[in-house]
Short mmCIF file of C-alpha atoms in Angstrom, two decimals:
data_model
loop_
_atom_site.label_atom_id
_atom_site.label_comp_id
_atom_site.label_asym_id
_atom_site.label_seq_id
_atom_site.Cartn_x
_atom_site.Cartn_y
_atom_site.Cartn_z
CA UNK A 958 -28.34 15.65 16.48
CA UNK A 959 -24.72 16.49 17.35
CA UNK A 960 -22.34 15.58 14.64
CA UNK A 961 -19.40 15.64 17.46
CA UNK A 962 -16.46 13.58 16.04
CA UNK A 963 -14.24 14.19 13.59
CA UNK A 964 -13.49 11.79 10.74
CA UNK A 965 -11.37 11.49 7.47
CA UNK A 966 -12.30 9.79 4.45
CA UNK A 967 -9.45 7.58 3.12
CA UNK A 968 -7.83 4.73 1.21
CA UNK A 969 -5.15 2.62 1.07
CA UNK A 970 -4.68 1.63 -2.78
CA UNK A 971 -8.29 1.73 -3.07
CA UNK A 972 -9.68 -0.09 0.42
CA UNK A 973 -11.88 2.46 0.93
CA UNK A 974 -11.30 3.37 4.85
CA UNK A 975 -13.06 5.70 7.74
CA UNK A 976 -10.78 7.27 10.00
CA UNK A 977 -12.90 8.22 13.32
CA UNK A 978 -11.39 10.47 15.82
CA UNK A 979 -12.84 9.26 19.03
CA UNK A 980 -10.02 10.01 21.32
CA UNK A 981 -11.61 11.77 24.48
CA UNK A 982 -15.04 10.11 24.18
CA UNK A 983 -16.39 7.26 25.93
CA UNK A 984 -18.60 6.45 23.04
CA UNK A 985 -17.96 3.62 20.14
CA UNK A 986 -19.26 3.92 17.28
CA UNK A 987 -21.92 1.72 16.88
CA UNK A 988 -22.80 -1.12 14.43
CA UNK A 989 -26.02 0.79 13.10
CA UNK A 990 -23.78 4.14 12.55
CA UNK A 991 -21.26 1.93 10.34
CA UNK A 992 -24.33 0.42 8.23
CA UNK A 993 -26.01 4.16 8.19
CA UNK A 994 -22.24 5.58 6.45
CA UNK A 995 -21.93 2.34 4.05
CA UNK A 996 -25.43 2.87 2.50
CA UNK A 997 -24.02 6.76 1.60
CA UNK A 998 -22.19 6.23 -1.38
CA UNK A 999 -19.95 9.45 -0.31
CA UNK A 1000 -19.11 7.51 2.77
CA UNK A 1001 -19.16 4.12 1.64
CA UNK A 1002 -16.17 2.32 3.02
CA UNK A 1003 -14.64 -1.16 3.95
CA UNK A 1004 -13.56 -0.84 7.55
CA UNK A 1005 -13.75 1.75 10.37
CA UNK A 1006 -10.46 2.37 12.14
CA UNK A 1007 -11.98 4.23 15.43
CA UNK A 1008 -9.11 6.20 16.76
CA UNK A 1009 -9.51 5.58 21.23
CA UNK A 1010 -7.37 6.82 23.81
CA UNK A 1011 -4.68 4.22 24.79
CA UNK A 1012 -5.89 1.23 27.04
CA UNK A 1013 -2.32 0.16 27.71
CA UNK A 1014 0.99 1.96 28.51
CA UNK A 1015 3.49 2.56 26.18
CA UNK A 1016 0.93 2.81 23.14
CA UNK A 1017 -0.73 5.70 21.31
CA UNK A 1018 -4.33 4.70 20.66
CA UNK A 1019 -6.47 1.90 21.05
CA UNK A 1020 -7.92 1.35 17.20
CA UNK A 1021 -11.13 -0.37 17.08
CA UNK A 1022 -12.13 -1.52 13.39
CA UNK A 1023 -15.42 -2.52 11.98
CA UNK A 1024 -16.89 -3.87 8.84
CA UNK A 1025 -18.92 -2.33 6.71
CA UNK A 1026 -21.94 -4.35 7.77
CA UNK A 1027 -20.75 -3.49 11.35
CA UNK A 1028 -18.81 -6.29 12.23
CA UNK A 1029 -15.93 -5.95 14.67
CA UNK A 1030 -12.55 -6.46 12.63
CA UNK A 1031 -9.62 -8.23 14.31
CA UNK A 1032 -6.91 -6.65 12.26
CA UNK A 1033 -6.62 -3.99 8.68
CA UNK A 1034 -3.04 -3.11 7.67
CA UNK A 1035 -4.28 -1.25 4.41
CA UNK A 1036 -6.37 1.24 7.35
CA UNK A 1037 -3.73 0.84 10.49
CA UNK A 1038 -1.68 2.60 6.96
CA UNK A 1039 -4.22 5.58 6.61
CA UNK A 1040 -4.45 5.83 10.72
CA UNK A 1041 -0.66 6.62 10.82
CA UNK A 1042 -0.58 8.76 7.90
CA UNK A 1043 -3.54 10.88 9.54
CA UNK A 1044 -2.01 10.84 12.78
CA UNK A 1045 1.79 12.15 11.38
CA UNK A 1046 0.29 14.94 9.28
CA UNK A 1047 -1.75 16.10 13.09
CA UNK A 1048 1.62 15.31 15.21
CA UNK A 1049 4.49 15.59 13.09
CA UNK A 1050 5.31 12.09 14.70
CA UNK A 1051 6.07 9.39 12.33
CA UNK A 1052 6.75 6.12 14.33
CA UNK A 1053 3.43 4.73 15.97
CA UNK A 1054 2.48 1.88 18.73
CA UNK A 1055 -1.42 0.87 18.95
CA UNK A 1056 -3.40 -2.03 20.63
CA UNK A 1057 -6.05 -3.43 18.50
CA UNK A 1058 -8.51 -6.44 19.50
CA UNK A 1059 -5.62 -8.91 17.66
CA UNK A 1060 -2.84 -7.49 19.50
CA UNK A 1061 -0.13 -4.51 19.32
CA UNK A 1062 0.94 -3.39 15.94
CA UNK A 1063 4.28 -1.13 15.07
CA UNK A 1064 4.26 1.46 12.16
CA UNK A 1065 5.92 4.03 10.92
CA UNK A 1066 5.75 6.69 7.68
CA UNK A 1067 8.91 6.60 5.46
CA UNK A 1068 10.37 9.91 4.31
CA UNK A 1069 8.92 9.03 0.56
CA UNK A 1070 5.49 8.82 2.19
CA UNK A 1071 5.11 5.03 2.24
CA UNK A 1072 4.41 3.41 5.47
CA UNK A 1073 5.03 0.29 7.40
CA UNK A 1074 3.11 -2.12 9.31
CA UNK A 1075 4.44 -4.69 11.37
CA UNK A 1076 1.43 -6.64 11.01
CA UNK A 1077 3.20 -9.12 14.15
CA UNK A 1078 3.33 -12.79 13.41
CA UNK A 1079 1.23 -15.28 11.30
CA UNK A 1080 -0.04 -18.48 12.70
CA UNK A 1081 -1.13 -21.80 11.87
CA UNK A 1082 -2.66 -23.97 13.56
CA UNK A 1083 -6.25 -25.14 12.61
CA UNK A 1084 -7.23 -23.70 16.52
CA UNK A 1085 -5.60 -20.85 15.94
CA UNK A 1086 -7.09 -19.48 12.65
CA UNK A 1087 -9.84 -20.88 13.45
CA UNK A 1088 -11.11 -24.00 11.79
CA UNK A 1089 -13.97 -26.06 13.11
CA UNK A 1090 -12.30 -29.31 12.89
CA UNK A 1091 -8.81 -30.22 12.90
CA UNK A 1092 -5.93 -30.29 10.00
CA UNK A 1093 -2.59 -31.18 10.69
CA UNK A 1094 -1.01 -29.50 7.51
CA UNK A 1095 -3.20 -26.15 7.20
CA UNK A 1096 -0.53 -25.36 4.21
CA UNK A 1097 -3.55 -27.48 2.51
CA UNK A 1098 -7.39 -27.84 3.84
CA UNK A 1099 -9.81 -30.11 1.84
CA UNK A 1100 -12.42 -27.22 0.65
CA UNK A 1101 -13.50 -26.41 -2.41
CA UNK A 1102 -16.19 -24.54 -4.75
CA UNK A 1103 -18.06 -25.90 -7.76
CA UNK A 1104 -18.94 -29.14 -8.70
CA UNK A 1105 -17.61 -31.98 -6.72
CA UNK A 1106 -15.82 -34.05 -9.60
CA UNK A 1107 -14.44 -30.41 -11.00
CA UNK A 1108 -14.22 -28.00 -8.37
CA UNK A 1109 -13.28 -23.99 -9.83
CA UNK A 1110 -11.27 -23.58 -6.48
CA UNK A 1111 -9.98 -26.23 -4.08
CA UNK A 1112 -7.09 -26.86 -1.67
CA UNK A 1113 -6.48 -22.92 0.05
CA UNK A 1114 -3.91 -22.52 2.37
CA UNK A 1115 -5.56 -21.30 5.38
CA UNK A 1116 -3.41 -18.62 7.95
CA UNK A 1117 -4.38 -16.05 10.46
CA UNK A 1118 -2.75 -12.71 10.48
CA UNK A 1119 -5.09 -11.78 13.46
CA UNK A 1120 -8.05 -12.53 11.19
CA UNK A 1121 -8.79 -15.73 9.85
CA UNK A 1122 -7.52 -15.89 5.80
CA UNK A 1123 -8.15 -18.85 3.35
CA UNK A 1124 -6.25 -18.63 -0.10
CA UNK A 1125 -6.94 -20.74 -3.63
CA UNK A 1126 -3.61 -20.99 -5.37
CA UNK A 1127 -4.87 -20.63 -9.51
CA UNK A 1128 -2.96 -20.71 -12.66
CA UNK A 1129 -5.01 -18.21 -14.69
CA UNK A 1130 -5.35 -14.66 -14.55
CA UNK A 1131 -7.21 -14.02 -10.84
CA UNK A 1132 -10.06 -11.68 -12.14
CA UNK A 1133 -11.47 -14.59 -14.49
CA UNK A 1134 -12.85 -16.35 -11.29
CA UNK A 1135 -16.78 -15.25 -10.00
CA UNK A 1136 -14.91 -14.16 -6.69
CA UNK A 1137 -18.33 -12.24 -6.23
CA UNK A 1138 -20.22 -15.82 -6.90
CA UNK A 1139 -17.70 -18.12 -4.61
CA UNK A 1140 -16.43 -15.57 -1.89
CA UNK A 1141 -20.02 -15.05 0.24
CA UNK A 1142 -20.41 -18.84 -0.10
CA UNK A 1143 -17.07 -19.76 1.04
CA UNK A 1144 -16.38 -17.11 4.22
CA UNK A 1145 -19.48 -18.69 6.12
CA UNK A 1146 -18.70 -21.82 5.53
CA UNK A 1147 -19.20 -24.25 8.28
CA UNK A 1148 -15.39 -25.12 8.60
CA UNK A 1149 -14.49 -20.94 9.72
CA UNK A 1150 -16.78 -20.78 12.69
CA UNK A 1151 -15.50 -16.82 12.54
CA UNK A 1152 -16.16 -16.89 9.12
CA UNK A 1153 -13.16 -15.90 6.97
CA UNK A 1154 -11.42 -13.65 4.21
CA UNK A 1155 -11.31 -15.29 0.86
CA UNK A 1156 -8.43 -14.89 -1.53
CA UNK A 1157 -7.37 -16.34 -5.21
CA UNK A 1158 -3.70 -16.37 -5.57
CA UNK A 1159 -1.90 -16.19 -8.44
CA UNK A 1160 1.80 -16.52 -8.29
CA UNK A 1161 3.52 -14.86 -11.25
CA UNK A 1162 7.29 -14.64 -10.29
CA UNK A 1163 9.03 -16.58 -7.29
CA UNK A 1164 9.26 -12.66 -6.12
CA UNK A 1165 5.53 -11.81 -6.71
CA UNK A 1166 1.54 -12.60 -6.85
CA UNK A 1167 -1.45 -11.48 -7.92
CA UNK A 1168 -4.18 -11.14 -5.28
CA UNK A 1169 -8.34 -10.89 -5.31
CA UNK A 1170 -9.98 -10.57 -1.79
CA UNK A 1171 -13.30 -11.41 -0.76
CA UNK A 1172 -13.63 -9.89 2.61
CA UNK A 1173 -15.21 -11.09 5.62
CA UNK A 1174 -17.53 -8.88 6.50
CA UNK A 1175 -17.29 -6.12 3.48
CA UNK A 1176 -16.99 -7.83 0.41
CA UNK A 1177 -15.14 -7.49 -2.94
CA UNK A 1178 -12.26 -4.37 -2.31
CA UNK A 1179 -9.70 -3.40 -3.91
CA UNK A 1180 -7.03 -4.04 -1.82
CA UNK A 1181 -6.97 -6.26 1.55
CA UNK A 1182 -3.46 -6.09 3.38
CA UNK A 1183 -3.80 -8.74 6.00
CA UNK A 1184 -5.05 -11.19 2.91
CA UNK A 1185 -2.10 -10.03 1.10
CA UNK A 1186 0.09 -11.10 4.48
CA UNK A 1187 -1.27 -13.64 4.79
CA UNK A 1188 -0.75 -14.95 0.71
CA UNK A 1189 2.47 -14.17 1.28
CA UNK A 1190 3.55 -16.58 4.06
CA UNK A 1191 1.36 -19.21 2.70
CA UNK A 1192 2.91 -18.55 -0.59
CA UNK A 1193 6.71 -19.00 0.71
CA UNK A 1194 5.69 -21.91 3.27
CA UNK A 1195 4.13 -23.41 0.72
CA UNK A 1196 7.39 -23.02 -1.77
CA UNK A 1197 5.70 -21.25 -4.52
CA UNK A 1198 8.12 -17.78 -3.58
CA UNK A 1199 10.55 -16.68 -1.11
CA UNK A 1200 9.93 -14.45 1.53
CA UNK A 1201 9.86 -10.99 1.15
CA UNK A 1202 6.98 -10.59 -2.23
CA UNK A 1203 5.23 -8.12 -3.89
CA UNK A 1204 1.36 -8.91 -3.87
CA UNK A 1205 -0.32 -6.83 -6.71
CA UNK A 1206 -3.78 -6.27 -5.67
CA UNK A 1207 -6.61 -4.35 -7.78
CA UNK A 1208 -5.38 -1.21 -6.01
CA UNK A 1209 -1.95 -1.35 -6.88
CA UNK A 1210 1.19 -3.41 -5.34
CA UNK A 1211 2.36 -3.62 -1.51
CA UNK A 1212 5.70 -5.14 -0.46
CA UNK A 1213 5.37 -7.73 2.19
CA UNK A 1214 8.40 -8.91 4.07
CA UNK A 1215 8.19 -12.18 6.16
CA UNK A 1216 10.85 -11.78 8.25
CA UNK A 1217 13.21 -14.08 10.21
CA UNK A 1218 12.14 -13.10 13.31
CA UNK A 1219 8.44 -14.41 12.19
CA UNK A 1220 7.30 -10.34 11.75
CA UNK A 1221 4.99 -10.15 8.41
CA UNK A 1222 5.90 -6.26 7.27
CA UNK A 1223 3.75 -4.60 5.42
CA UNK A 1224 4.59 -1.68 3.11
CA UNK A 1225 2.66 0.97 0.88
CA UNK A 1226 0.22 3.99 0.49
CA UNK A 1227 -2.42 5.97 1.82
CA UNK A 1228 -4.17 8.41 0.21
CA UNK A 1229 -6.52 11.30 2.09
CA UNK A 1230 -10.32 12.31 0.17
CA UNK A 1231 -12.54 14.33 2.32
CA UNK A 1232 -12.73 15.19 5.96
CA UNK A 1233 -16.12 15.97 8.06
CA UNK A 1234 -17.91 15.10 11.19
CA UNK A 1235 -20.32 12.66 12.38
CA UNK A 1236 -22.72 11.34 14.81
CA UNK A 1237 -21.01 8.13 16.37
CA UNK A 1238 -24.53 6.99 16.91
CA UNK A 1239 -26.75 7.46 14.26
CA UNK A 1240 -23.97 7.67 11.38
CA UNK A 1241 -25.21 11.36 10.67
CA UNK A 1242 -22.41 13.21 9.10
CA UNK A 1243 -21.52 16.41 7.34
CA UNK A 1244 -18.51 17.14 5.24
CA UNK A 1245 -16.21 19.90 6.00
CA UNK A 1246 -16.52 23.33 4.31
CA UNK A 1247 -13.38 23.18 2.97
CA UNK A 1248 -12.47 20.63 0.15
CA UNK A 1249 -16.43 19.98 -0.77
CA UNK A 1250 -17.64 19.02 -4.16
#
């Protein structure tokens, strides 16, 4: 069993991320090698950002992402974050261009170590997110969880960022809601037919939120960035803040600019843990010499 690729064990403020190195190879890694390095708990991550050679001029790499259950992920600014950050420290570069499956993405690492992602532009249209049946005002979609006559969330905004994104506005603190209870119920319900990420918003300043993800695909994490995009536009077209916010999610805080030109930036850490090799395949792996517990 050839353990041929490289990979690094990340985060970004807590979203526990995979960086594969497949550049070279004509391989993917499959669905049944994410599954295999989500049941390790040393491995255990919420997305995959497969480094490929570049598809299209005037790009780097080509970054496929998957889920943990190995699920193909349109879009993951907290792991595009941990992508450049591994990428500078090998090249000494510091301002990126990749293609993803949702489009082309701009970043670059900051002299104090923080990075940006322009995460490109939001949309809204019920077709474009995408809903099953159509709303005219998606700053407002009749869904809701709990009893019918009083419902524990109701009303999200619904946006894409590249990845469909439904968020309940609350009052209280977010972490007294059953996220872990409402959040597998409510991404495959009938109305996503892509199924969705599931947020609960809490707006605490007209300059900042607090943010809980369930998402798609992975579950409860600590810190989702395209959610926290996409709370932010929803939060300033809805009028509950302006438009550049700071979204406080378990992890810690990002800074998201929505900016005039219709950009979402996204701004904050990554952090490396381990590197090893693995078996693109199979999900075999091995951690490198150096560094191991």
């Amino acid at each position: 069993m050839a353990l041929e690729a490289a990979f690094a064990k990340m985060n970004g403020l807590g979203n526990a991320i995979i960086v594969a190195d497949m550049r070279g190879r004509t391989d993917r890694v499959t669905p049944e090698a994410a599954r295999a390095l989500n049941a390790d708990p040393a491995t255990r991550f919420d997305q995959i950002m497969a480094i490929h050679d570049p598809r299209v001029a005037g790009t780097h790499n080509y970054i496929e992402i998957l889920n943990s259950d190995g699920s193909q992920a349109q879009a993951c600014g907290n792991g595009t974050r941990c992508v450049v950050q591994a990428l500078a420290a090998e090249t000494g570069e510091k301002v990126f261009t990749f293609q993803t499956v949702a489009g082309i993405l701009n970043a670059e690492e900051h002299e104090d170590g923080l990075i940006s992602v322009d995460m490109g532009k939001p949309r809204f249209g019920w077709q474009d997110i995408p809903l099953a049946e159509e709303f005219c005002d998606t700053r407002m979609i009749e869904l809701q969880a709990g009893p019918i006559d009083a419902p524990v969330l109701h009303s999200p905004s619904v946006a894409s960022m590249g990845n469909p994104h439904a968020i309940f506005w609350v009052e209280r603190d977010v972490n007294v809601y059953d996220l872990e209870r409402f959040g597998p119920l409510l991404e495959n319900h009938p109305i996503f037919p892509e199924r969705a990420n599931i947020s609960i918003a809490q707006v605490t300043a007209e300059n900042a939120l607090n943010l809980r993800t369930w998402e798609r695909g992975a579950g409860l994490t600590l810190a989702c960035g395209s959610a926290a995009c996409a709370a932010a536009v929803s939060a300033a077209r809805t009028g509950r803040t302006g438009r550049h916010v700071t979204v406080t999610v378990p992890g810690g805080p990002l800074d998201i600019l929505w900016r005039e030109d219709d950009h979402v930036i996204m701004t904050g850490p990554a952090e490396w843990e381990f590197s090893g090799r693995f078996d693109p395949a199979t999900g075999a792996w091995e951690r490198e010499t150096e560094g191991a517990a």
